[in-house]
Amino acid sequence: MNTQHTAREMIQDTRTQGTHEGYMPGFGNDFETEALPGALPQGMNSPQKCEYGLYAEQLSGTPFTAPRGQNERTWCYRIRPSVKHTGRFAKIDLPYFRSAPDVDPDVISLGQYRWDPVPVGETPTTFLTGMRTMTTAGDVNTQVGMATHVYLVTESMVDEYFYSADSEFLVVPQSGRLRFYTELGIIDVAPREVALIPRGLVFRVELLEGPARGFVCENYGQKFDLPGRGPIGANCLANPRDFKSPVAAFEDRETPSTLIIKWCGQFHETAIPHSPLDVVAWHGNYAAYKYDLATFSPVGAILFDHPDPSIFTVLTAPSGVEGTANIDFVLFRERWMVAEDTFRPPWYHKNIMSELMGNIYGIYDAKPEGFVPGGMSLHNMMLPHGPDRDAFEGASNSDLKPEKLDNTMQFMFETRFPQHLTPFAANEAPLQDNYIDCWDSIEKKFDGTPGRK
Ligand SMILES: [Fe+2]
């Protein structure tokens, strides 16, 4: 008879002293954790025989030869080696889950776009079948660029597991709660938190409170990292200790299961007779994590002018060109506005990067109406955008007292690559046809009169 451990029970039973609710703090730390005492070898990675008859296996997140400081790998001590978690593959179709390049000649990606929240459908959907790709950028085959998705989850994945060889997933919940059972442990996320699932890590997603909707930034390129702070110094923005990686938890389940793999933009399934989430202990710095966006300490204008939005970068995925991100994950959250004699909302601009924004909750200061929680907007490469007329007039004429932007949280996935709309985003998602009308009523004020403002 096989013992069935729920991973949550394992966490409760084996919580490591000094951790917080089954998580270990730190960003890119060299973690170690074991769900059974003595399962983790000490002083070496690959003993002749592992405790409990476990198999040692390395999961590499960077090439073996990546420089120290960037090199990431994790040693897993598991019930079976991963080769027992795959068999022959069959291709399957997830028609709404797209990868770059995905340029449809009938879709116009050039334009400023905004969507109402994508509604949950009547057909039950899991984290995989409910994935709705909105935009793609770059090329998954050459590991540059990204995709943005909306997920709609009404049911849990049962005896079904997934990993992406193409990408890491930055998951941004907007409503509902999810539990990620991963090879390295369990991560629960709710709105206002994000989760990062590394490339190659097997997981399944359980619905804790639904229906659940949120956003995913699928990063084909180099991993997300913390941005350099420059003159800001050693603190503020996202602090490393606020990132939480799970303690080890495992399933010892002999149940017919399906593993689905995303590989070069295509989906493949393989049947296995057991759960692949069988890592009893692990150590290393290639790990899943979550982050509470409420711990992001924003830095901004304290006298005049509006800094570039890069000041709000939570995570950045480099592209190889210094200062030019494959993706920046940027957060607009509650903060004080105190700048004097300043137009305080984001200014009008035209950006070489392309910007996909989502609203988690509240009102965005540049667009007081129309950009609702669960909604998205896209301002593509070199397309002008900025405040609507009411936001402009309001901010130009307001009494500039210190003001708290409260109960508000939006994010941006900003990439150096143009983002192409999927047919779903262009034709099926609730696109607001009148979005560009928000700038229609902006007036010409100039008549050459000196002193006029
Ligand atoms: Fe912008």
mmCIF file with all atom_site columns, C-alpha atoms in Angstrom, residues 125-127 151-157 175-181 204-213:
data_model
loop_
_atom_site.group_PDB
_atom_site.id
_atom_site.type_symbol
_atom_site.label_atom_id
_atom_site.label_alt_id
_atom_site.label_comp_id
_atom_site.label_asym_id
_atom_site.label_entity_id
_atom_site.label_seq_id
_atom_site.pdbx_PDB_ins_code
_atom_site.Cartn_x
_atom_site.Cartn_y
_atom_site.Cartn_z
_atom_site.occupancy
_atom_site.B_iso_or_equiv
_atom_site.pdbx_formal_charge
_atom_site.auth_seq_id
_atom_site.auth_comp_id
_atom_site.auth_asym_id
_atom_site.auth_atom_id
_atom_site.pdbx_PDB_model_num
ATOM 1  C CA . THR A 1 125 ? -11.063 25.394 -17.305 1.00 0.00 ? 125 THR A CA 1
ATOM 2  C CA . THR A 1 126 ? -7.822  24.563 -15.563 1.00 0.00 ? 126 THR A CA 1
ATOM 3  C CA . PHE A 1 127 ? -4.665  26.629 -15.383 1.00 0.00 ? 127 PHE A CA 1
ATOM 4  C CA . TYR A 1 151 ? -5.628  32.696 -16.995 1.00 0.00 ? 151 TYR A CA 1
ATOM 5  C CA . LEU A 1 152 ? -9.172  31.693 -16.126 1.00 0.00 ? 152 LEU A CA 1
ATOM 6  C CA . VAL A 1 153 ? -9.344  28.825 -13.641 1.00 0.00 ? 153 VAL A CA 1
ATOM 7  C CA . THR A 1 154 ? -12.562 27.175 -12.503 1.00 0.00 ? 154 THR A CA 1
ATOM 8  C CA . GLU A 1 155 ? -11.196 23.762 -11.582 1.00 0.00 ? 155 GLU A CA 1
ATOM 9  C CA . SER A 1 156 ? -8.028  22.145 -10.305 1.00 0.00 ? 156 SER A CA 1
ATOM 10 C CA . MET A 1 157 ? -5.605  20.057 -12.320 1.00 0.00 ? 157 MET A CA 1
ATOM 11 C CA . SER A 1 175 ? -9.018  37.385 -8.339  1.00 0.00 ? 175 SER A CA 1
ATOM 12 C CA . GLY A 1 176 ? -9.296  34.025 -6.621  1.00 0.00 ? 176 GLY A CA 1
ATOM 13 C CA . ARG A 1 177 ? -6.558  31.989 -4.980  1.00 0.00 ? 177 ARG A CA 1
ATOM 14 C CA . LEU A 1 178 ? -4.335  29.289 -6.413  1.00 0.00 ? 178 LEU A CA 1
ATOM 15 C CA . ARG A 1 179 ? -2.028  26.693 -4.944  1.00 0.00 ? 179 ARG A CA 1
ATOM 16 C CA . PHE A 1 180 ? 0.995   25.626 -6.972  1.00 0.00 ? 180 PHE A CA 1
ATOM 17 C CA . TYR A 1 181 ? 2.202   22.159 -6.087  1.00 0.00 ? 181 TYR A CA 1
ATOM 18 C CA . ARG A 1 204 ? 0.155   21.393 -10.989 1.00 0.00 ? 204 ARG A CA 1
ATOM 19 C CA . VAL A 1 205 ? -2.304  24.072 -9.982  1.00 0.00 ? 205 VAL A CA 1
ATOM 20 C CA . GLU A 1 206 ? -5.127  23.658 -7.540  1.00 0.00 ? 206 GLU A CA 1
ATOM 21 C CA . LEU A 1 207 ? -7.969  26.126 -7.237  1.00 0.00 ? 207 LEU A CA 1
ATOM 22 C CA . LEU A 1 208 ? -8.315  27.260 -3.614  1.00 0.00 ? 208 LEU A CA 1
ATOM 23 C CA . GLU A 1 209 ? -10.933 29.935 -4.163  1.00 0.00 ? 209 GLU A CA 1
ATOM 24 C CA . GLY A 1 210 ? -12.519 30.544 -7.492  1.00 0.00 ? 210 GLY A CA 1
ATOM 25 C CA . PRO A 1 211 ? -13.104 31.283 -10.123 1.00 0.00 ? 211 PRO A CA 1
ATOM 26 C CA . ALA A 1 212 ? -9.572  32.613 -10.404 1.00 0.00 ? 212 ALA A CA 1
ATOM 27 C CA . ARG A 1 213 ? -8.330  35.106 -12.940 1.00 0.00 ? 213 ARG A CA 1
#
